[in-house]
mmCIF file of C-alpha atoms in Angstrom:
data_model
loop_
_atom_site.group_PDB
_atom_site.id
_atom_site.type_symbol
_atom_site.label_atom_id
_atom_site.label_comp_id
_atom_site.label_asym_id
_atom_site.label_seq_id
_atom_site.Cartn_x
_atom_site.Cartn_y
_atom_site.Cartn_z
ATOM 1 C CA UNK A 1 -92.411 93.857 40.320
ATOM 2 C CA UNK A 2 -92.911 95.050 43.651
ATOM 3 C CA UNK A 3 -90.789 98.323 44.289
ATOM 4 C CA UNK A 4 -88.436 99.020 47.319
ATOM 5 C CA UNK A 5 -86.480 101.978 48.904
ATOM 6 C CA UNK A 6 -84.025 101.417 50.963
ATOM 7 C CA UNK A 7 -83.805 104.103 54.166
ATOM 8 C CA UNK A 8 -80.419 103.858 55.872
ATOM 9 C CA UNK A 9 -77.562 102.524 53.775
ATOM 10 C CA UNK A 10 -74.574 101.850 55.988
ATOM 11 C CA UNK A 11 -73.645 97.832 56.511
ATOM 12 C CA UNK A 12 -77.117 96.351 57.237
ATOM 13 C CA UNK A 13 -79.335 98.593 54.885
ATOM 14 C CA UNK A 14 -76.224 97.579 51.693
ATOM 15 C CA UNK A 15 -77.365 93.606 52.888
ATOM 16 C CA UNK A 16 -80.926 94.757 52.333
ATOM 17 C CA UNK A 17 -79.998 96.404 49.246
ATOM 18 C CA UNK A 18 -77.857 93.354 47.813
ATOM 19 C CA UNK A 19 -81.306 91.280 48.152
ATOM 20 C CA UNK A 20 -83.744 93.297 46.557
ATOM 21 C CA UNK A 21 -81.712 93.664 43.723
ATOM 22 C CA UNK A 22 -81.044 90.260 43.279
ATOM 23 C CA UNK A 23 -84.661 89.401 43.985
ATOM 24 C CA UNK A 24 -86.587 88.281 40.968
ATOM 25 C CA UNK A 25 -89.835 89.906 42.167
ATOM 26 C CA UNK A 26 -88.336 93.468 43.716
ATOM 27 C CA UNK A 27 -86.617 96.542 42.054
ATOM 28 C CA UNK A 28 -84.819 98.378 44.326
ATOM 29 C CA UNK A 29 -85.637 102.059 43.080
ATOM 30 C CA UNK A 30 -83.718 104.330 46.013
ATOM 31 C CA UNK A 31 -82.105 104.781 48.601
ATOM 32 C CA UNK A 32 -81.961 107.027 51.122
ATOM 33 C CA UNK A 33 -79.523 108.037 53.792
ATOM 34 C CA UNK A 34 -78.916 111.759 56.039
ATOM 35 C CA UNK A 35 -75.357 111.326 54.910
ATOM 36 C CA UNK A 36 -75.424 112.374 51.460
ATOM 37 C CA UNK A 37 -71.419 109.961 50.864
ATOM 38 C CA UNK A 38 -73.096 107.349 51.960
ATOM 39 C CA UNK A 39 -76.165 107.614 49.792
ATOM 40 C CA UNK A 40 -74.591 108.312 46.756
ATOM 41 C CA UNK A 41 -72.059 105.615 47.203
ATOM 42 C CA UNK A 42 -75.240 103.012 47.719
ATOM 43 C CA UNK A 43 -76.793 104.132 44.937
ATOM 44 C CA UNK A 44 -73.937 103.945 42.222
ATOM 45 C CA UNK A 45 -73.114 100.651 43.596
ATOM 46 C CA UNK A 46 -77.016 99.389 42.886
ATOM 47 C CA UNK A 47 -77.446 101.373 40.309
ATOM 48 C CA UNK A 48 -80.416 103.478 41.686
ATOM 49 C CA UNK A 49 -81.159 107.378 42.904
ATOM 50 C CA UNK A 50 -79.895 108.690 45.731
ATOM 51 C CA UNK A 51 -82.025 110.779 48.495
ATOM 52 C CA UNK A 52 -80.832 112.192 51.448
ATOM 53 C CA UNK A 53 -84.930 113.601 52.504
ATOM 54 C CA UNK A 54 -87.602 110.562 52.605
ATOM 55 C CA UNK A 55 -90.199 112.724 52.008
ATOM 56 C CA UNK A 56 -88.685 113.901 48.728
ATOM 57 C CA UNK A 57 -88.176 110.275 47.702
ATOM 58 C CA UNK A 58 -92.018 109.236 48.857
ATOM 59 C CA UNK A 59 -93.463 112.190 46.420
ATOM 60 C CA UNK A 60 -91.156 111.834 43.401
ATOM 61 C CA UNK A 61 -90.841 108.009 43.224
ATOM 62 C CA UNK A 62 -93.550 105.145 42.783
ATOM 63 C CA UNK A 63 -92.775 103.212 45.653
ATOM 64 C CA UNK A 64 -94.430 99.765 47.453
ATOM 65 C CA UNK A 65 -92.434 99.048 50.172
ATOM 66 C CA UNK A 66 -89.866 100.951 52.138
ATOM 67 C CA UNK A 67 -87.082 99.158 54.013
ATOM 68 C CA UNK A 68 -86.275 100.982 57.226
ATOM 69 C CA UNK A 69 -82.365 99.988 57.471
ATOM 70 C CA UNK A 70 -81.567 102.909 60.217
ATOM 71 C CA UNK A 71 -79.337 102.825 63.853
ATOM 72 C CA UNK A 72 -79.499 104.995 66.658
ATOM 73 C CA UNK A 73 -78.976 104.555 69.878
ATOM 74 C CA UNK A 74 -79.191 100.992 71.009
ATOM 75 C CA UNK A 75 -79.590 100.171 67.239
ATOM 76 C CA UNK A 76 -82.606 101.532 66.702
ATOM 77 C CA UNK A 77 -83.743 105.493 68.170
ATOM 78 C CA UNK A 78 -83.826 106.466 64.434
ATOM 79 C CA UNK A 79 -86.344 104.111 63.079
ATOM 80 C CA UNK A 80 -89.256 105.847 64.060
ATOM 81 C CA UNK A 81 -89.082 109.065 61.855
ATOM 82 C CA UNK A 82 -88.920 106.827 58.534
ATOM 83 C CA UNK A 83 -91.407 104.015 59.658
ATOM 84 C CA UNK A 84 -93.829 106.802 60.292
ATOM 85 C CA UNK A 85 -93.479 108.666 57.383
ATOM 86 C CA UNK A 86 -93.650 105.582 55.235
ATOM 87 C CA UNK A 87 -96.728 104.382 56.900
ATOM 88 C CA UNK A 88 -98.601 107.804 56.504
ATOM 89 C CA UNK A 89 -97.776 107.739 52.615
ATOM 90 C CA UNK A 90 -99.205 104.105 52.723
ATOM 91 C CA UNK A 91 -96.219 102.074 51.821
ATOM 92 C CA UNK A 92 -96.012 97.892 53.338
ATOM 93 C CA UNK A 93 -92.697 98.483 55.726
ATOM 94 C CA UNK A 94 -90.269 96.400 56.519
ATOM 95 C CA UNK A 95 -87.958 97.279 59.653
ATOM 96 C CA UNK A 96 -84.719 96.225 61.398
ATOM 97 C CA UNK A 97 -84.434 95.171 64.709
ATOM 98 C CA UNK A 98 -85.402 95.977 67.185
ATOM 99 C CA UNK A 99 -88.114 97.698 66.636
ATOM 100 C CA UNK A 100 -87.557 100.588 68.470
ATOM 101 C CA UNK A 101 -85.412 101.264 71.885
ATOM 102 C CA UNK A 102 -87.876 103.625 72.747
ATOM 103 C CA UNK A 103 -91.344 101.440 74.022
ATOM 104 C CA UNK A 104 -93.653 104.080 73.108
ATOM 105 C CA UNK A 105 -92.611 105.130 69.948
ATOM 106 C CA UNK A 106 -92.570 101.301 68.917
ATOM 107 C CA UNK A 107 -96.189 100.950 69.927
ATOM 108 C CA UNK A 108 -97.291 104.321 68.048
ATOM 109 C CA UNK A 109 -95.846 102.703 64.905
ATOM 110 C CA UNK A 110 -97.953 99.734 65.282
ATOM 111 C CA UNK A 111 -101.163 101.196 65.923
ATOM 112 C CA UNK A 112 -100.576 103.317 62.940
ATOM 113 C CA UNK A 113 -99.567 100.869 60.361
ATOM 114 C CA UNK A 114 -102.784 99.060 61.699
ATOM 115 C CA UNK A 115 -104.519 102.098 61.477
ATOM 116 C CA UNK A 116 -103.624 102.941 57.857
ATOM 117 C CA UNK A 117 -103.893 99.137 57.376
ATOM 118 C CA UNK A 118 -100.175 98.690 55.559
ATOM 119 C CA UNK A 119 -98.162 95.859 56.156
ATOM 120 C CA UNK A 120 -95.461 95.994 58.676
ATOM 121 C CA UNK A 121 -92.761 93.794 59.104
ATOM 122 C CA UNK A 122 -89.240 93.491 61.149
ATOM 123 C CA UNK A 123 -86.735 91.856 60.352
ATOM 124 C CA UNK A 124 -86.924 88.947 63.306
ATOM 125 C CA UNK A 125 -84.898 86.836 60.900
ATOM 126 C CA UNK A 126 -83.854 84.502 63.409
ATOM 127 C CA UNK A 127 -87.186 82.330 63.220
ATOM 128 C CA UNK A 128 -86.914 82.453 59.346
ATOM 129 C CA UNK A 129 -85.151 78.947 59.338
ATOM 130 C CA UNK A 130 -85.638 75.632 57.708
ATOM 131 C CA UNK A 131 -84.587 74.231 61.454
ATOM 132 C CA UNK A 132 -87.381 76.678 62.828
ATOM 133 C CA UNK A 133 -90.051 75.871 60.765
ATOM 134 C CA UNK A 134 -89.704 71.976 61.410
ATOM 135 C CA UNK A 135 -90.041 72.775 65.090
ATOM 136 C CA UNK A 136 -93.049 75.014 64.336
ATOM 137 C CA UNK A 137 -94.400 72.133 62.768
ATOM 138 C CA UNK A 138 -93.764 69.586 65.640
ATOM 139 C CA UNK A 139 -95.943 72.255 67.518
ATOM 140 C CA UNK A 140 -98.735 72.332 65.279
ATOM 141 C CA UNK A 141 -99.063 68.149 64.496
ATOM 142 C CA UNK A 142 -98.960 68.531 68.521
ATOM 143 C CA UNK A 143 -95.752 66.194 68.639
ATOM 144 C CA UNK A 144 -95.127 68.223 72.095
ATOM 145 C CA UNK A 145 -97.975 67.504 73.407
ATOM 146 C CA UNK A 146 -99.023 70.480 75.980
ATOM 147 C CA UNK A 147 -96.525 73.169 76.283
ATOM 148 C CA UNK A 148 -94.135 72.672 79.310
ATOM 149 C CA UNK A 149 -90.890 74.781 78.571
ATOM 150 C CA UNK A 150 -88.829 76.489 76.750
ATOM 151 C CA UNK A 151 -84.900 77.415 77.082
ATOM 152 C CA UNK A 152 -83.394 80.017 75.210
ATOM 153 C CA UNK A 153 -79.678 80.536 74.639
ATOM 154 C CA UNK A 154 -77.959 83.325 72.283
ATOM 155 C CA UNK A 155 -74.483 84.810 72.948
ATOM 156 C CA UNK A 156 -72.421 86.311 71.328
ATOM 157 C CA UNK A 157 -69.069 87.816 71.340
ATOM 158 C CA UNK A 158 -69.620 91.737 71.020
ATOM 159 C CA UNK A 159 -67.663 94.665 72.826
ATOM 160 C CA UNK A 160 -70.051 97.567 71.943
ATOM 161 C CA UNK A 161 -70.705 99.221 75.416
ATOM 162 C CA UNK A 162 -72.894 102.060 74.592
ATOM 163 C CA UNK A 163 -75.691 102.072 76.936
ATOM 164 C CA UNK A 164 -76.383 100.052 80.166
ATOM 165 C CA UNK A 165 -79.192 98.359 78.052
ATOM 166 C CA UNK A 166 -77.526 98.395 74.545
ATOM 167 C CA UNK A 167 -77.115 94.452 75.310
ATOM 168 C CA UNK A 168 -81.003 93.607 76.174
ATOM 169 C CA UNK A 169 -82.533 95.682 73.286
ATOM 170 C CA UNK A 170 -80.345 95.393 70.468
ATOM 171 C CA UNK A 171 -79.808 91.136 70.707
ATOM 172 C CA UNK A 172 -82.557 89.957 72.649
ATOM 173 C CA UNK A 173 -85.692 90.852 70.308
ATOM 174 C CA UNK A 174 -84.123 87.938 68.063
ATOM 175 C CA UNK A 175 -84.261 85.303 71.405
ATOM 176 C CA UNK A 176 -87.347 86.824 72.701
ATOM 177 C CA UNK A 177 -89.080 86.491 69.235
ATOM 178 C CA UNK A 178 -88.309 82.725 68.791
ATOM 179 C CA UNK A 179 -89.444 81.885 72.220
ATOM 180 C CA UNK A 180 -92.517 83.692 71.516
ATOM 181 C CA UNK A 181 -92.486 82.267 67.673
ATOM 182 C CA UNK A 182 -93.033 79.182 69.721
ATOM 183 C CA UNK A 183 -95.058 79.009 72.912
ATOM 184 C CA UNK A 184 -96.944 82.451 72.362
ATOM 185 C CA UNK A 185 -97.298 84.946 74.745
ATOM 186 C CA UNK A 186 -95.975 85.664 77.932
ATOM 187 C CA UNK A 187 -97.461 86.543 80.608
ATOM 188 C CA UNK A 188 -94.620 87.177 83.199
ATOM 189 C CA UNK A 189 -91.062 88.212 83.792
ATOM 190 C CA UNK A 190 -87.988 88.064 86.212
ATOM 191 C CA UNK A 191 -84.397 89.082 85.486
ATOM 192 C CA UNK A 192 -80.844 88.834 86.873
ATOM 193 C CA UNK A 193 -78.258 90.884 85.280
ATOM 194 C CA UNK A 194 -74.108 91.406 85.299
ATOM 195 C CA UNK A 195 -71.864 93.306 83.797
ATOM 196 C CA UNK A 196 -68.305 91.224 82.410
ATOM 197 C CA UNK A 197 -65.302 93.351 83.935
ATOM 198 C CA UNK A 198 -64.558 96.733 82.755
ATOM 199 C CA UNK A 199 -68.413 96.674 81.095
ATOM 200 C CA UNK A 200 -71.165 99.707 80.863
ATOM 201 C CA UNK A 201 -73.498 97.469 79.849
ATOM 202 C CA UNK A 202 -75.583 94.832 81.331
ATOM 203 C CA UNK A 203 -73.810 92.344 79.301
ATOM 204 C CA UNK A 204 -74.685 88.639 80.508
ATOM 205 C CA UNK A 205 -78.446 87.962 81.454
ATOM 206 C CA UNK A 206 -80.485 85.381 82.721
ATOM 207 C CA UNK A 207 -84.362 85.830 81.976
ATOM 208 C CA UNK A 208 -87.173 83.639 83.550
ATOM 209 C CA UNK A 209 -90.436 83.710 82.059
ATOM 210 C CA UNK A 210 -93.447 82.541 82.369
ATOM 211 C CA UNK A 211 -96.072 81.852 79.227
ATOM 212 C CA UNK A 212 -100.056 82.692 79.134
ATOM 213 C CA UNK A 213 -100.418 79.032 78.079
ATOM 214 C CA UNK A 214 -98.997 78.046 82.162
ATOM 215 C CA UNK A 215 -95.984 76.969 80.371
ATOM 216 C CA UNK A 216 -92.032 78.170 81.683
ATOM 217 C CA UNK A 217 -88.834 79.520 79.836
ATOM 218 C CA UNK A 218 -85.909 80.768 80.637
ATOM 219 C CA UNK A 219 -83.213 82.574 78.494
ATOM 220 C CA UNK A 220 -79.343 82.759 79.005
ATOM 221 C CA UNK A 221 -77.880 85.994 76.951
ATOM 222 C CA UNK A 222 -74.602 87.180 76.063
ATOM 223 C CA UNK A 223 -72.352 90.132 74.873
ATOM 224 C CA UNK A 224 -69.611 88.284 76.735
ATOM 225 C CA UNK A 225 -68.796 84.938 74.717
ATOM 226 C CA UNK A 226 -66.911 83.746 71.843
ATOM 227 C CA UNK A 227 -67.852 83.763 68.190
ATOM 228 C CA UNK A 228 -65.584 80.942 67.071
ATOM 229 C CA UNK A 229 -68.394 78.249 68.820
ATOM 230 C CA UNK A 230 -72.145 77.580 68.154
ATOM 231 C CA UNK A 231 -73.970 81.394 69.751
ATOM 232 C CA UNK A 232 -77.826 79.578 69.356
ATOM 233 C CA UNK A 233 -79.482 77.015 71.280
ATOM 234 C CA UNK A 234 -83.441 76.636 71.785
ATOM 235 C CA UNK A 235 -85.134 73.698 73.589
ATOM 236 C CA UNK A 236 -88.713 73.338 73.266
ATOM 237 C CA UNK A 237 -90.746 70.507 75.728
ATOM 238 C CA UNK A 238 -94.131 69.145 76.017
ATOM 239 C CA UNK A 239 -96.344 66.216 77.512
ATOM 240 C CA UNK A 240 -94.971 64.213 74.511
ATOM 241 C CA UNK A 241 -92.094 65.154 73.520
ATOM 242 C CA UNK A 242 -89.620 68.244 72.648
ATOM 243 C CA UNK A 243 -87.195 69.350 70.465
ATOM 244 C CA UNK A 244 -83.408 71.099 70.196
ATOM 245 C CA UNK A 245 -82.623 73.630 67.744
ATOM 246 C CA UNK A 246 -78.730 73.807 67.366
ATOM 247 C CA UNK A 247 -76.593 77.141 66.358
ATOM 248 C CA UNK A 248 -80.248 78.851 64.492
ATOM 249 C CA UNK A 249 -80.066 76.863 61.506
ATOM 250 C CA UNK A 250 -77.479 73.841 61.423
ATOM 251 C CA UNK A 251 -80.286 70.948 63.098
ATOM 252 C CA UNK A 252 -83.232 69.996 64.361
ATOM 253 C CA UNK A 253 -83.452 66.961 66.172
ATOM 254 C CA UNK A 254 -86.749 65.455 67.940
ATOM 255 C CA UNK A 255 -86.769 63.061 71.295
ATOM 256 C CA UNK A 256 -90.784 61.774 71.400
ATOM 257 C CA UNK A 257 -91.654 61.193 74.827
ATOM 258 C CA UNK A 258 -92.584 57.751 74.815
ATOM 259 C CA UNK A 259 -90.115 55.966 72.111
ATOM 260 C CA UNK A 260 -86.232 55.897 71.747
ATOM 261 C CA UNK A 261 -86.045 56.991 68.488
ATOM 262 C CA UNK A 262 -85.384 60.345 67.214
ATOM 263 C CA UNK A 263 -85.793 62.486 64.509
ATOM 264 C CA UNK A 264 -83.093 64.880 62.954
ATOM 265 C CA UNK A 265 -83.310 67.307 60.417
ATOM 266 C CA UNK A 266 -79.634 68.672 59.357
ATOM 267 C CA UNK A 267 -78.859 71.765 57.217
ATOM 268 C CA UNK A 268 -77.020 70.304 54.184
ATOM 269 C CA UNK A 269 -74.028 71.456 52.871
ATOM 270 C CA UNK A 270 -75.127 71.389 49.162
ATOM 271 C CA UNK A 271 -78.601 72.755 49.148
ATOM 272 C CA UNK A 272 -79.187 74.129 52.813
ATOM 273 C CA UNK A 273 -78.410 77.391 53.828
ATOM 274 C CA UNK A 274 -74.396 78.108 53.299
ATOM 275 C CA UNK A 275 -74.319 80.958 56.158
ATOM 276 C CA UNK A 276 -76.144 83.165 58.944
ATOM 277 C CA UNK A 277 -76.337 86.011 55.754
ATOM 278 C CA UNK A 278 -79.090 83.763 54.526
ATOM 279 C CA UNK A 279 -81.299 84.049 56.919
ATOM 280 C CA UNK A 280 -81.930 88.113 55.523
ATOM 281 C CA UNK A 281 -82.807 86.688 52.292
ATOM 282 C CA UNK A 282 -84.966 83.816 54.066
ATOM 283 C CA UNK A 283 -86.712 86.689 55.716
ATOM 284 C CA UNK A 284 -86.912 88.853 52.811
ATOM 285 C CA UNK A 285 -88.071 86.049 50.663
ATOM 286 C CA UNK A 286 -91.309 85.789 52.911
ATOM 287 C CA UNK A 287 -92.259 89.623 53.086
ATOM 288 C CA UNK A 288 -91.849 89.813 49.279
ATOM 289 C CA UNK A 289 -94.062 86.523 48.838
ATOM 290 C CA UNK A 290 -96.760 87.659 51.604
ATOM 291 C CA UNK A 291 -96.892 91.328 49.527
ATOM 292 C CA UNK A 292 -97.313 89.135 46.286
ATOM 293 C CA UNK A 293 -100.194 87.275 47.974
ATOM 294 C CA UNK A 294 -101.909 90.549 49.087
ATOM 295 C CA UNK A 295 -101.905 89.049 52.905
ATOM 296 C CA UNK A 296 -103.943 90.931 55.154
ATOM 297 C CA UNK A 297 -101.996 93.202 57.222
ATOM 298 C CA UNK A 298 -102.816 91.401 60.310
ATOM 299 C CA UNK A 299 -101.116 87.791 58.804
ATOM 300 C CA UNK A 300 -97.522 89.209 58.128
ATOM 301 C CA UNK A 301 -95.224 86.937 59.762
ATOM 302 C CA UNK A 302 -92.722 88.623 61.683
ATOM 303 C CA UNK A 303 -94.711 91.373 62.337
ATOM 304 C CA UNK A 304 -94.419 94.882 63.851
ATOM 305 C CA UNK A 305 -96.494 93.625 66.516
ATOM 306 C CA UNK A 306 -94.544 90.431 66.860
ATOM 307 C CA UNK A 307 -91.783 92.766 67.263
ATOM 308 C CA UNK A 308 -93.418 95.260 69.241
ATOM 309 C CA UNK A 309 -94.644 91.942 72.021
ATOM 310 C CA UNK A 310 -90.723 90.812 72.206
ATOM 311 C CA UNK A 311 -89.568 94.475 73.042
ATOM 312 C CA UNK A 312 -92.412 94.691 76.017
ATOM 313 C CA UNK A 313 -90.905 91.857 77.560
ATOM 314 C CA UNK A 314 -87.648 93.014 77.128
ATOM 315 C CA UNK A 315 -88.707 95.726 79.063
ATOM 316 C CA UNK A 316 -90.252 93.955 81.386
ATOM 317 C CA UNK A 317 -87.004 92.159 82.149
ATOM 318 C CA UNK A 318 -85.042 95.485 82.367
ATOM 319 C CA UNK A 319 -87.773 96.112 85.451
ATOM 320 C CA UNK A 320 -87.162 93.626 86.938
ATOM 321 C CA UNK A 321 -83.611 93.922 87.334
ATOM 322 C CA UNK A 322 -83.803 97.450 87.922
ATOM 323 C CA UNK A 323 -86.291 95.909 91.075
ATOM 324 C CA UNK A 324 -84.085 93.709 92.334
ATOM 325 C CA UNK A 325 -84.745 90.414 90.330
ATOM 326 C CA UNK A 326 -89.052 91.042 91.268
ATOM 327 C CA UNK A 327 -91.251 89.306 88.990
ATOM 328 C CA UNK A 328 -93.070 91.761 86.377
ATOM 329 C CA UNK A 329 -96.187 91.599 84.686
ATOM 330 C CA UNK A 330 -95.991 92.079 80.999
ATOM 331 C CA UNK A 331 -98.134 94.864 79.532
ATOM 332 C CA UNK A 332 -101.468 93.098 77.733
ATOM 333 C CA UNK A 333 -101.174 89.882 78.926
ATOM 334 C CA UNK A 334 -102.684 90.722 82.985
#
């Protein structure tokens, strides 16, 4: 049985805690929270020990993996504290999204967990999908053909207005990541922002980009739009063919280039996945499996640095709004 902690207990980090204690091959052990309520109330409702100081937890409990469940600002200022501290005590890590809002301190925690050679995961769940991994599979038996482009759409209805950027770097490493789960890295950015009436926040975007392979994207996002219709789209394009991923999970349909059939993969509605929720455990499932298998720190799927490449081009598309719609380079790819 692999054993988890849980840092950060308040809706998310109870979803995180509901799967490992349902998981066959985890025991949730702890959790942890600063607000002492909140951790007890976690921990009587799991059944576990409550700790309010991660460093207490780390030296009194036999822990594998921590699961860094924390907020902050834009979703995610206080995940770097925890990730740290479970990296330096040599525990596999699995974080939220995004990784950090805060580029630095997101690229310190992935040099260290490569340093101390742990494995480091986020919680990119959006590419954890039966729909996803039959268009990862087109890719790979080259059904596309060479890369051409990619378009990216994920809105969502959601009135938080924290921070001018709260919009970018809390939804986008989720769009950002699938793009990237698909047609690599990119090399190239430019941005156009606005802000819906009476908004703090850049809360529509529309984000060109342009991939190390030569090929294009471009992704529409949303704070702005309605929840009651499909918030997802993703259209992938070759030489030979492409492919459309409806609403994350519900199909997968592809057109080949050169015939006028198609092929369609639907979510069923007996033995598919019965809500968005299950992407978490589709996520979960594959960290859990990949510590089983003792994969290398450096094969993780949905990695820290997978998550660490979406957030540099998420800042790369706040500079180049910021410069008037220029196009910007993204660090690592020049």
């Amino acid at each position: 049985m692999i054993r988890i902690a849980v840092v950060g207990v308040n809706n998310i980090g109870k979803i995180h805690c509901r799967y490992y204690k349902q998981h066959p091959d985890t025991e949730l052990v702890a959790v942890c929270d600063l607000m002492e309520d909140r951790a007890r109330e976690a921990a009587y409702t799991y059944g576990v020990k409550a700790y309010t100081d991660l460093r207490r937890l780390l030296e009194l409990e036999q822990i594998d993996a921590v699961c860094v469940a924390t907020g902050g600002e834009e979703k995610a200022s206080h995940h770097y504290e925890p990730v740290m501290l479970a990296i330096e005590a040599g525990k596999d890590v699995l974080v939220e999204k995004p990784i950090s809002n805060n580029i630095e301190e997101a690229r310190v925690m992935v040099k260290a967990a490569s340093e101390r050679g742990v494995r480091f995961g986020c919680n990119l769940n959006h590419r954890f999908t039966p729909a996803a991994a039959k268009g990862k599979e087109w890719i790979e038996r080259n059904m596309l053909g060479a890369p051409l482009f990619i378009n990216m759409r994920l809105t969502i209805d959601n009135k938080a207005d924290f921070t001018e950027w709260f919009h970018m770097r809390a939804l986008h490493p989720h769009s950002i990541d699938v793009m990237r789960y698909f047609f690599g890295d990119v090399k190239r950015v430019q941005s156009f922002m606005t802000k819906a009436p009476g908004r703090t926040t850049w809360s529509t975007a529309s984000v060109n980009l342009e991939f190390v392979s030569g090929a294009v994207g471009h992704l529409t996002g949303s704070y702005d739009m309605s929840m009651l219709h499909p918030i997802e789209w993703c259209e992938a394009a070759g030489t030979e063919g492409r492919f459309v991923i409806e609403n994350v999970y519900e199909s997968a349909t592809y057109y080949p280039r050169r015939s006028s059939d198609k092929i369609v993969m639907s979510n069923s509605i007996m033995r598919g996945m019965q809500g968005f929720n299950d992407t978490f455990g589709n996520r979960i499932d594959r960290f859990i499996e990949q510590i089983k298998q003792q994969a290398a720190p450096g094969e993780i799927e949905g990695s820290g640095a997978e998550a660490l490449a979406a957030q540099e081009i998420i800042e790369a598309a706040i500079r180049s709004h910021q410069a008037g719609g220029q196009v910007v380079e993204v660090p690592g790819t020049e």
